[in-house]
CSV table of C-alpha atoms in Angstrom, one decimal:
chain,number,residue,atom,x,y,z
A,1,UNK,CA,-25.5,-14.0,0.1
A,2,UNK,CA,-25.5,-16.3,-2.6
A,3,UNK,CA,-22.5,-16.5,-5.5
A,4,UNK,CA,-21.8,-13.0,-5.6
A,5,UNK,CA,-18.9,-10.9,-4.3
A,6,UNK,CA,-19.6,-6.6,-2.8
A,7,UNK,CA,-21.1,-4.7,-5.9
A,8,UNK,CA,-19.6,-2.3,-7.5
A,9,UNK,CA,-21.4,1.5,-6.3
A,10,UNK,CA,-21.1,3.2,-9.3
A,11,UNK,CA,-21.3,6.6,-7.6
A,12,UNK,CA,-18.2,5.4,-5.5
A,13,UNK,CA,-15.9,5.0,-8.4
A,14,UNK,CA,-17.1,7.7,-10.8
A,15,UNK,CA,-14.1,8.3,-11.7
A,16,UNK,CA,-14.9,13.1,-12.2
A,17,UNK,CA,-11.0,14.6,-11.9
A,18,UNK,CA,-8.6,15.6,-13.9
A,19,UNK,CA,-5.8,12.8,-11.5
A,20,UNK,CA,-7.9,10.4,-11.9
A,21,UNK,CA,-9.2,11.1,-16.1
A,22,UNK,CA,-5.4,11.5,-16.7
A,23,UNK,CA,-4.7,8.2,-14.7
A,24,UNK,CA,-7.5,6.4,-16.5
A,25,UNK,CA,-6.6,7.2,-19.8
A,26,UNK,CA,-2.9,5.7,-19.3
A,27,UNK,CA,-3.9,2.0,-17.7
A,28,UNK,CA,-7.3,0.9,-19.3
A,29,UNK,CA,-6.1,0.4,-22.6
A,30,UNK,CA,-3.0,-1.4,-22.1
A,31,UNK,CA,-4.4,-3.1,-19.1
A,32,UNK,CA,-3.1,-5.5,-20.4
A,33,UNK,CA,0.3,-4.4,-22.2
A,34,UNK,CA,3.4,-5.4,-21.4
A,35,UNK,CA,5.8,-2.5,-20.1
A,36,UNK,CA,8.8,-3.0,-22.1
A,37,UNK,CA,9.7,-2.7,-25.4
A,38,UNK,CA,13.1,-5.0,-25.2
A,39,UNK,CA,13.1,-8.4,-27.4
A,40,UNK,CA,14.9,-11.2,-26.1
A,41,UNK,CA,17.6,-11.1,-28.8
A,42,UNK,CA,19.8,-7.7,-27.0
A,43,UNK,CA,22.4,-8.9,-24.0
A,44,UNK,CA,23.4,-5.5,-23.2
A,45,UNK,CA,23.5,-3.9,-20.5
A,46,UNK,CA,21.7,-2.2,-18.9
A,47,UNK,CA,19.0,-4.1,-19.3
A,48,UNK,CA,15.1,-3.1,-21.0
A,49,UNK,CA,12.9,-4.4,-16.9
A,50,UNK,CA,9.7,-4.8,-16.7
A,51,UNK,CA,8.7,-2.6,-12.6
A,52,UNK,CA,7.8,-6.6,-11.1
A,53,UNK,CA,11.4,-8.1,-12.3
A,54,UNK,CA,13.5,-4.4,-11.5
A,55,UNK,CA,11.8,-5.0,-7.5
A,56,UNK,CA,13.1,-9.0,-8.1
A,57,UNK,CA,16.5,-8.6,-9.5
A,58,UNK,CA,17.4,-5.1,-7.0
A,59,UNK,CA,16.5,-8.4,-4.2
A,60,UNK,CA,18.8,-10.5,-5.6
A,61,UNK,CA,21.4,-7.8,-5.5
A,62,UNK,CA,21.1,-6.6,-2.1
A,63,UNK,CA,21.7,-9.9,-0.6
A,64,UNK,CA,24.3,-10.6,-3.5
A,65,UNK,CA,26.3,-6.9,-2.7
A,66,UNK,CA,26.4,-7.3,1.3
A,67,UNK,CA,27.0,-4.0,2.7
A,68,UNK,CA,28.1,-2.5,-1.0
A,69,UNK,CA,24.8,-2.2,-1.9
A,70,UNK,CA,22.4,1.3,-1.0
A,71,UNK,CA,19.6,1.4,-2.1
A,72,UNK,CA,17.8,0.8,-5.7
A,73,UNK,CA,15.4,2.3,-8.0
A,74,UNK,CA,13.5,1.4,-11.3
A,75,UNK,CA,14.0,4.2,-13.9
A,76,UNK,CA,10.6,4.1,-15.9
A,77,UNK,CA,11.2,6.2,-18.4
A,78,UNK,CA,14.3,4.2,-19.3
A,79,UNK,CA,12.9,0.9,-17.6
A,80,UNK,CA,15.8,0.6,-16.1
A,81,UNK,CA,17.3,-0.6,-12.2
A,82,UNK,CA,19.4,1.6,-11.1
A,83,UNK,CA,21.9,0.3,-8.4
A,84,UNK,CA,23.6,2.7,-5.5
A,85,UNK,CA,27.4,1.2,-4.6
A,86,UNK,CA,29.2,2.3,-1.9
A,87,UNK,CA,32.0,4.5,-3.8
A,88,UNK,CA,34.8,2.2,-3.7
A,89,UNK,CA,33.3,-1.4,-4.5
A,90,UNK,CA,34.6,-1.8,-7.9
A,91,UNK,CA,34.1,-5.2,-8.5
A,92,UNK,CA,30.8,-4.8,-6.6
A,93,UNK,CA,30.3,-3.0,-9.1
A,94,UNK,CA,31.0,-5.5,-11.6
A,95,UNK,CA,27.7,-8.0,-10.2
A,96,UNK,CA,25.2,-5.1,-10.8
A,97,UNK,CA,26.7,-4.3,-14.0
A,98,UNK,CA,26.8,-7.7,-15.4
A,99,UNK,CA,23.2,-8.5,-14.0
A,100,UNK,CA,21.9,-6.3,-16.1
A,101,UNK,CA,21.2,-3.7,-14.1
A,102,UNK,CA,22.9,0.3,-14.4
A,103,UNK,CA,25.5,1.1,-11.5
A,104,UNK,CA,25.4,4.7,-9.4
A,105,UNK,CA,27.9,5.7,-6.9
A,106,UNK,CA,26.8,6.8,-3.6
A,107,UNK,CA,28.8,8.0,-0.4
A,108,UNK,CA,26.0,6.4,2.3
A,109,UNK,CA,26.2,2.8,2.8
A,110,UNK,CA,22.3,0.9,3.9
A,111,UNK,CA,23.7,0.4,6.2
A,112,UNK,CA,24.1,4.0,7.1
A,113,UNK,CA,21.1,4.9,6.7
A,114,UNK,CA,19.3,2.3,8.3
A,115,UNK,CA,21.4,3.5,11.2
A,116,UNK,CA,19.7,7.3,10.9
A,117,UNK,CA,16.3,6.2,10.8
A,118,UNK,CA,17.1,4.5,14.0
A,119,UNK,CA,18.1,7.1,15.5
A,120,UNK,CA,15.0,9.2,14.7
A,121,UNK,CA,13.0,6.5,16.0
A,122,UNK,CA,14.7,6.9,19.3
A,123,UNK,CA,14.7,10.5,19.8
A,124,UNK,CA,11.9,11.5,17.0
A,125,UNK,CA,9.0,9.9,17.2
A,126,UNK,CA,6.6,12.4,16.2
A,127,UNK,CA,3.0,11.9,15.8
A,128,UNK,CA,2.4,14.0,12.6
A,129,UNK,CA,6.2,12.6,11.2
A,130,UNK,CA,7.4,9.5,8.8
A,131,UNK,CA,10.0,8.5,7.6
A,132,UNK,CA,12.5,6.6,4.9
A,133,UNK,CA,15.1,5.6,2.6
A,134,UNK,CA,14.9,7.9,-0.5
A,135,UNK,CA,17.5,5.9,-3.2
A,136,UNK,CA,17.5,8.1,-5.5
A,137,UNK,CA,18.8,10.8,-3.6
A,138,UNK,CA,21.2,8.8,-1.3
A,139,UNK,CA,18.9,10.8,1.7
A,140,UNK,CA,16.6,9.8,4.5
A,141,UNK,CA,13.5,11.9,3.7
A,142,UNK,CA,11.5,13.5,6.5
A,143,UNK,CA,8.3,14.5,6.5
A,144,UNK,CA,7.0,16.8,8.8
A,145,UNK,CA,3.3,17.2,8.6
A,146,UNK,CA,1.2,20.9,9.4
A,147,UNK,CA,0.4,19.5,13.4
A,148,UNK,CA,4.8,19.6,14.3
A,149,UNK,CA,4.9,23.0,15.4
A,150,UNK,CA,7.4,24.8,17.8
A,151,UNK,CA,9.1,22.3,19.8
A,152,UNK,CA,7.7,19.3,18.6
A,153,UNK,CA,9.4,21.1,15.4
A,154,UNK,CA,12.5,22.3,16.8
A,155,UNK,CA,13.0,18.8,18.4
A,156,UNK,CA,12.7,16.9,14.9
A,157,UNK,CA,15.3,19.6,13.2
A,158,UNK,CA,17.3,19.0,15.7
A,159,UNK,CA,17.5,15.0,15.2
A,160,UNK,CA,17.4,15.1,11.5
A,161,UNK,CA,21.3,17.3,12.2
A,162,UNK,CA,22.4,15.3,14.4
A,163,UNK,CA,23.0,12.4,11.4
A,164,UNK,CA,25.4,14.9,9.8
A,165,UNK,CA,25.1,16.3,6.2
A,166,UNK,CA,23.8,14.4,3.8
A,167,UNK,CA,22.7,12.2,5.4
A,168,UNK,CA,18.8,13.0,5.3
A,169,UNK,CA,17.1,16.1,4.1
A,170,UNK,CA,13.5,17.9,6.2
A,171,UNK,CA,10.3,19.0,4.0
A,172,UNK,CA,7.6,20.2,5.7
A,173,UNK,CA,3.8,18.8,4.7
A,174,UNK,CA,0.6,21.6,4.1
A,175,UNK,CA,-1.5,18.7,5.8
A,176,UNK,CA,-2.4,16.2,8.2
A,177,UNK,CA,-1.4,13.0,8.1
A,178,UNK,CA,-4.7,10.3,8.9
A,179,UNK,CA,-5.7,7.2,8.0
A,180,UNK,CA,-7.7,6.9,5.4
A,181,UNK,CA,-10.3,3.6,4.2
A,182,UNK,CA,-11.1,3.4,1.1
A,183,UNK,CA,-10.5,0.7,-1.9
A,184,UNK,CA,-12.2,0.2,-4.4
A,185,UNK,CA,-15.9,-1.8,-3.7
A,186,UNK,CA,-16.8,0.6,-0.7
A,187,UNK,CA,-17.6,-1.8,2.0
A,188,UNK,CA,-19.8,-0.4,5.4
A,189,UNK,CA,-19.4,-0.9,9.2
A,190,UNK,CA,-20.4,0.8,12.4
A,191,UNK,CA,-21.4,4.1,10.1
A,192,UNK,CA,-17.7,3.6,8.7
A,193,UNK,CA,-16.4,3.5,5.3
A,194,UNK,CA,-13.8,1.9,3.4
A,195,UNK,CA,-12.7,0.8,0.3
A,196,UNK,CA,-12.5,-3.2,-0.9
A,197,UNK,CA,-8.6,-3.6,-1.6
A,198,UNK,CA,-8.6,-6.9,-3.1
A,199,UNK,CA,-10.0,-10.1,-3.6
A,200,UNK,CA,-7.9,-12.9,-2.1
A,201,UNK,CA,-8.7,-17.2,-0.9
A,202,UNK,CA,-8.2,-17.1,3.0
A,203,UNK,CA,-5.2,-20.2,4.5
A,204,UNK,CA,-8.2,-22.5,4.5
A,205,UNK,CA,-10.4,-21.8,1.3
A,206,UNK,CA,-12.5,-19.6,2.1
A,207,UNK,CA,-13.1,-16.2,-0.4
A,208,UNK,CA,-12.5,-13.4,1.8
A,209,UNK,CA,-10.9,-10.5,1.1
A,210,UNK,CA,-7.9,-7.6,2.7
A,211,UNK,CA,-8.7,-4.2,3.6
A,212,UNK,CA,-6.1,-1.1,5.9
A,213,UNK,CA,-6.1,-3.3,9.4
A,214,UNK,CA,-7.8,0.8,11.1
A,215,UNK,CA,-10.8,0.0,8.8
A,216,UNK,CA,-11.7,-2.9,11.0
A,217,UNK,CA,-12.2,-0.6,14.3
A,218,UNK,CA,-15.4,0.5,13.3
A,219,UNK,CA,-16.4,-3.0,13.5
A,220,UNK,CA,-16.3,-6.9,13.0
A,221,UNK,CA,-19.3,-7.3,10.1
A,222,UNK,CA,-19.1,-5.5,7.4
A,223,UNK,CA,-21.8,-4.8,4.7
A,224,UNK,CA,-21.5,-3.9,0.8
A,225,UNK,CA,-24.4,-0.9,1.5
A,226,UNK,CA,-25.1,1.4,4.0
A,227,UNK,CA,-26.9,-0.1,6.7
A,228,UNK,CA,-27.3,-3.3,5.1
A,229,UNK,CA,-27.0,-7.2,5.4
A,230,UNK,CA,-23.6,-8.2,7.0
A,231,UNK,CA,-21.9,-10.1,4.3
A,232,UNK,CA,-17.9,-10.2,6.0
A,233,UNK,CA,-16.7,-11.1,9.1
A,234,UNK,CA,-13.4,-9.2,10.3
A,235,UNK,CA,-11.2,-12.4,10.7
A,236,UNK,CA,-7.5,-10.7,11.4
A,237,UNK,CA,-5.9,-7.2,11.6
A,238,UNK,CA,-3.2,-5.2,13.3
A,239,UNK,CA,-3.4,-1.1,13.1
A,240,UNK,CA,-0.7,-0.2,14.6
A,241,UNK,CA,2.1,-1.7,14.7
A,242,UNK,CA,4.4,-3.8,12.2
A,243,UNK,CA,1.8,-3.0,9.5
A,244,UNK,CA,-2.1,-1.5,8.4
A,245,UNK,CA,-4.1,-4.6,7.3
A,246,UNK,CA,-7.4,-7.4,7.4
A,247,UNK,CA,-8.5,-9.8,6.8
A,248,UNK,CA,-12.0,-9.9,5.9
A,249,UNK,CA,-14.4,-13.4,5.0
A,250,UNK,CA,-17.3,-13.3,3.8
A,251,UNK,CA,-20.3,-15.4,5.6
A,252,UNK,CA,-21.1,-16.8,2.7
A,253,UNK,CA,-18.7,-19.6,1.1
A,254,UNK,CA,-19.9,-20.0,-2.0
A,255,UNK,CA,-19.3,-16.1,-2.5
A,256,UNK,CA,-17.6,-15.1,-6.3
A,257,UNK,CA,-14.1,-13.5,-5.2
A,258,UNK,CA,-13.1,-12.9,-8.5
A,259,UNK,CA,-9.7,-11.3,-7.9
A,260,UNK,CA,-9.6,-7.5,-11.0
A,261,UNK,CA,-10.3,-3.8,-9.6
A,262,UNK,CA,-12.8,-2.0,-10.8
A,263,UNK,CA,-11.4,1.8,-12.6
A,264,UNK,CA,-15.0,2.8,-13.5
A,265,UNK,CA,-17.5,0.4,-15.7
A,266,UNK,CA,-14.0,-1.8,-16.5
A,267,UNK,CA,-12.2,-3.8,-14.6
A,268,UNK,CA,-8.7,-4.2,-14.6
A,269,UNK,CA,-7.3,-8.3,-13.9
A,270,UNK,CA,-5.1,-9.2,-10.7
A,271,UNK,CA,-2.8,-11.9,-11.5
A,272,UNK,CA,-0.6,-11.5,-8.6
A,273,UNK,CA,0.9,-9.8,-5.4
A,274,UNK,CA,3.9,-8.4,-6.1
A,275,UNK,CA,6.6,-5.9,-4.3
A,276,UNK,CA,6.7,-2.6,-5.5
A,277,UNK,CA,10.2,-0.1,-6.4
A,278,UNK,CA,11.2,3.1,-5.9
A,279,UNK,CA,10.4,4.6,-9.1
A,280,UNK,CA,7.3,2.2,-10.1
A,281,UNK,CA,4.3,3.1,-12.0
A,282,UNK,CA,1.2,3.1,-9.2
A,283,UNK,CA,-2.6,2.8,-9.9
A,284,UNK,CA,-4.9,3.2,-6.5
A,285,UNK,CA,-8.8,2.8,-6.8
A,286,UNK,CA,-10.8,3.9,-3.6
A,287,UNK,CA,-14.3,4.8,-3.1
A,288,UNK,CA,-14.2,8.2,-3.0
A,289,UNK,CA,-11.9,9.2,-5.5
A,290,UNK,CA,-12.1,6.8,-7.9
A,291,UNK,CA,-8.7,6.1,-10.0
A,292,UNK,CA,-4.8,8.4,-9.2
A,293,UNK,CA,-2.2,7.7,-10.9
A,294,UNK,CA,1.4,8.4,-8.7
A,295,UNK,CA,4.6,7.1,-8.8
A,296,UNK,CA,6.8,4.9,-5.9
A,297,UNK,CA,8.5,7.4,-3.6
A,298,UNK,CA,10.4,4.8,-0.5
A,299,UNK,CA,10.1,1.3,0.3
A,300,UNK,CA,9.8,0.0,4.0
A,301,UNK,CA,8.9,3.9,5.7
A,302,UNK,CA,7.6,4.6,9.3
A,303,UNK,CA,5.0,7.0,9.4
A,304,UNK,CA,3.5,8.9,12.7
A,305,UNK,CA,-0.2,9.0,13.2
A,306,UNK,CA,-2.0,10.5,16.0
A,307,UNK,CA,-3.0,6.4,17.1
A,308,UNK,CA,0.3,5.1,16.6
A,309,UNK,CA,3.3,4.4,14.5
A,310,UNK,CA,3.6,1.7,12.2
A,311,UNK,CA,6.2,0.6,9.9
A,312,UNK,CA,7.6,-1.1,6.4
A,313,UNK,CA,4.9,0.9,4.7
A,314,UNK,CA,5.1,2.1,0.9
A,315,UNK,CA,5.4,6.1,0.3
A,316,UNK,CA,4.6,7.6,-2.4
A,317,UNK,CA,3.3,11.3,-4.7
A,318,UNK,CA,-0.3,9.9,-5.5
A,319,UNK,CA,-3.7,11.5,-4.0
A,320,UNK,CA,-5.9,9.8,-1.7
A,321,UNK,CA,-8.6,10.8,0.5
A,322,UNK,CA,-11.2,10.1,3.5
A,323,UNK,CA,-13.1,7.0,2.4
A,324,UNK,CA,-9.8,6.1,0.2
A,325,UNK,CA,-9.1,3.2,3.7
A,326,UNK,CA,-8.7,0.0,1.8
A,327,UNK,CA,-8.4,0.9,-1.4
A,328,UNK,CA,-5.9,-1.3,-3.5
A,329,UNK,CA,-2.5,0.7,-4.9
A,330,UNK,CA,-1.5,-1.6,-8.2
A,331,UNK,CA,0.1,-1.8,-11.3
A,332,UNK,CA,-1.2,-1.8,-15.0
A,333,UNK,CA,-0.1,-4.5,-15.5
A,334,UNK,CA,-2.4,-6.3,-12.9
A,335,UNK,CA,0.0,-6.6,-9.9
A,336,UNK,CA,-1.6,-6.4,-6.0
A,337,UNK,CA,0.7,-3.6,-5.0
A,338,UNK,CA,-0.2,-1.8,-1.8
A,339,UNK,CA,-3.3,-1.1,0.7
A,340,UNK,CA,-4.5,2.3,1.8
A,341,UNK,CA,-3.6,3.4,4.5
A,342,UNK,CA,-2.6,7.1,5.3
A,343,UNK,CA,-1.3,10.1,4.2
A,344,UNK,CA,-1.3,14.4,4.0
A,345,UNK,CA,-3.4,16.5,1.0
A,346,UNK,CA,-6.1,15.5,-0.8
A,347,UNK,CA,-7.2,15.1,-4.7
A,348,UNK,CA,-6.6,18.5,-5.5
A,349,UNK,CA,-3.6,20.3,-3.5
A,350,UNK,CA,-1.4,16.9,-4.0
A,351,UNK,CA,0.6,15.4,-0.6
A,352,UNK,CA,1.6,11.7,0.1
A,353,UNK,CA,0.0,8.7,0.9
A,354,UNK,CA,1.3,5.4,2.1
A,355,UNK,CA,0.7,1.7,1.5
A,356,UNK,CA,0.3,-1.2,3.8
A,357,UNK,CA,2.6,-3.8,0.9
A,358,UNK,CA,0.2,-6.3,0.2
A,359,UNK,CA,3.0,-8.8,0.1
A,360,UNK,CA,3.5,-9.1,3.7
A,361,UNK,CA,0.2,-8.7,4.8
A,362,UNK,CA,-0.7,-11.9,2.4
A,363,UNK,CA,2.4,-13.8,4.9
A,364,UNK,CA,1.2,-12.3,7.9
A,365,UNK,CA,-2.7,-13.6,7.6
A,366,UNK,CA,-1.8,-17.0,5.5
A,367,UNK,CA,-4.1,-15.8,2.5
A,368,UNK,CA,-3.4,-15.9,-1.1
A,369,UNK,CA,-4.0,-14.0,-4.5
A,370,UNK,CA,-4.8,-14.3,-7.7
A,371,UNK,CA,-3.4,-17.1,-9.5
A,372,UNK,CA,-1.7,-17.9,-6.3
A,373,UNK,CA,1.9,-17.6,-7.6
A,374,UNK,CA,4.2,-15.5,-6.4
A,375,UNK,CA,6.8,-13.4,-8.0
A,376,UNK,CA,5.9,-10.5,-10.6
A,377,UNK,CA,7.9,-12.2,-13.3
A,378,UNK,CA,3.5,-14.1,-14.4
A,379,UNK,CA,1.9,-10.5,-14.6
A,380,UNK,CA,-0.9,-10.2,-16.7
A,381,UNK,CA,-0.2,-10.0,-20.9
A,382,UNK,CA,2.9,-12.8,-20.2
A,383,UNK,CA,5.5,-10.2,-20.3
A,384,UNK,CA,8.5,-12.3,-19.5
A,385,UNK,CA,11.9,-10.2,-19.6
A,386,UNK,CA,15.5,-10.3,-19.9
A,387,UNK,CA,16.2,-10.2,-16.7
A,388,UNK,CA,13.4,-12.8,-16.2
A,389,UNK,CA,16.3,-14.9,-14.2
A,390,UNK,CA,17.2,-12.6,-12.0
A,391,UNK,CA,13.7,-11.7,-11.1
A,392,UNK,CA,12.8,-14.2,-8.9
A,393,UNK,CA,9.4,-15.3,-8.3
A,394,UNK,CA,10.4,-14.4,-4.7
A,395,UNK,CA,6.1,-12.7,-4.1
A,396,UNK,CA,4.0,-15.2,-3.4
A,397,UNK,CA,1.5,-15.2,-2.1
A,398,UNK,CA,-0.3,-11.6,-3.2
A,399,UNK,CA,-3.2,-11.5,-2.7
A,400,UNK,CA,-6.1,-9.2,-4.2
A,401,UNK,CA,-7.2,-6.8,-1.1
A,402,UNK,CA,-9.8,-6.1,-0.4
A,403,UNK,CA,-9.6,-2.4,0.9
A,404,UNK,CA,-12.1,-1.4,3.3
A,405,UNK,CA,-11.4,2.5,5.3
A,406,UNK,CA,-13.5,4.9,5.7
A,407,UNK,CA,-14.1,4.8,9.1
A,408,UNK,CA,-16.9,7.4,10.7
A,409,UNK,CA,-14.5,10.3,11.9
A,410,UNK,CA,-13.7,10.1,16.2
A,411,UNK,CA,-15.0,7.3,16.4
A,412,UNK,CA,-13.1,5.3,19.5
A,413,UNK,CA,-14.1,1.0,17.7
A,414,UNK,CA,-10.4,0.7,17.6
A,415,UNK,CA,-11.1,-2.4,20.3
A,416,UNK,CA,-7.7,-4.0,20.2
A,417,UNK,CA,-7.2,-3.3,16.3
A,418,UNK,CA,-7.3,-0.7,15.3
A,419,UNK,CA,-5.8,1.3,17.4
A,420,UNK,CA,-8.0,5.0,16.9
A,421,UNK,CA,-8.0,3.9,13.3
A,422,UNK,CA,-11.3,4.9,12.8
A,423,UNK,CA,-11.3,8.9,13.1
A,424,UNK,CA,-10.1,8.9,10.5
A,425,UNK,CA,-12.3,6.7,8.4
A,426,UNK,CA,-15.0,8.3,6.0
A,427,UNK,CA,-18.2,9.2,7.2
A,428,UNK,CA,-20.4,6.4,6.7
A,429,UNK,CA,-23.6,9.2,6.1
A,430,UNK,CA,-21.5,10.1,2.9
A,431,UNK,CA,-22.4,8.3,-0.4
A,432,UNK,CA,-19.5,8.0,-1.8
A,433,UNK,CA,-19.9,9.5,-5.0
A,434,UNK,CA,-17.3,11.7,-6.7
A,435,UNK,CA,-14.7,12.4,-5.3
A,436,UNK,CA,-14.8,14.7,-3.4
A,437,UNK,CA,-17.2,13.1,-1.3
A,438,UNK,CA,-15.2,12.5,1.6
A,439,UNK,CA,-14.4,16.4,2.5
A,440,UNK,CA,-17.5,17.0,4.5
A,441,UNK,CA,-16.2,15.0,7.2
A,442,UNK,CA,-13.2,17.3,8.2
A,443,UNK,CA,-11.3,15.0,8.1
A,444,UNK,CA,-7.3,15.0,5.8
A,445,UNK,CA,-6.4,12.0,3.9
A,446,UNK,CA,-5.7,8.1,5.2
A,447,UNK,CA,-4.3,5.7,2.8
């Protein structure tokens, strides 16, 4: 293939539902607009921040506060960073306020919450469960899908109760946790369909893209058309374990791989990768369901898929369906945030969806994204914030992922790379047109 990126599949990117249309209405008119309205002359705390800068500031404060830090989240309505500080740590609270963030007093320290998560890992690693620290409640949010019943439910419930009151909340999900496959444009391998996440530049300078690691189970060679000639080859992949990502390099080194996401007739330029922030508004693009939006609910989430446990994921309330695996999670400002991994539910009833952080994937595979910058401060639209001094460029190496993961349901092609991720992928025989084209495969949504 000469001088050509994977073409957009118009049928796959059609935005065909209320959720997708609503997301488009929010996103498209403001693709390059600043998210805050802060004026440079205002020094009052808490400061008005963009989500990317708030995430950077939270990271800096976490290192400064030490044991007094108990998590943080972004208040998208007021555009402020809220930082949890353990009660009695008055000196540390002053540091939070002076940095421009809002203080919230809490009882559970981050060390205590992480210890609780460790207990869940050792005593309740049950397929169909997940957990992540929710800074807004200062508790561990534990979720069980519809397969966790009987003795498994009793085991999970008793483990949560053993953590003590006020440490965790337990909820049931109506769906089933499985991996998805999709992103922006559709890609195909071995009868499976996934989505391209973000285009990136590999460590050797060659054009490539990121997608979900469980998509790689379908095969090493990927095409931009069902049954078409392969145009890209899997270089690295991880699933399950400490992530769900794959680097796929274009076979033609002259391939043009623009840093952008196709959202249905228009594109959003992707400038760089950034860390997610709890409370942040995000958008997901997938070849099955098109465009959808929602919020980040938790970071460093652990998900116990049937194929194995995956750690370090982003938990959201964004919907997704089979064929969306590997698809791009990004912000209104053009920041690459995540790659669709898996979850439960669909875009009719909603559900939970988990994403592989782009920054982690880029670092692991040695690739770069967009302009190659590190921080969220250089977002599209030139939006620097008042707190730019605190919000560092700590997100180096963020890159355009190339989502690729709707794999044929049930196929065991996971040779060493993606565990059993193939069973959650979209059946490659589908056209991918419309928001629910993947439902006939009988697979639950997987991100």
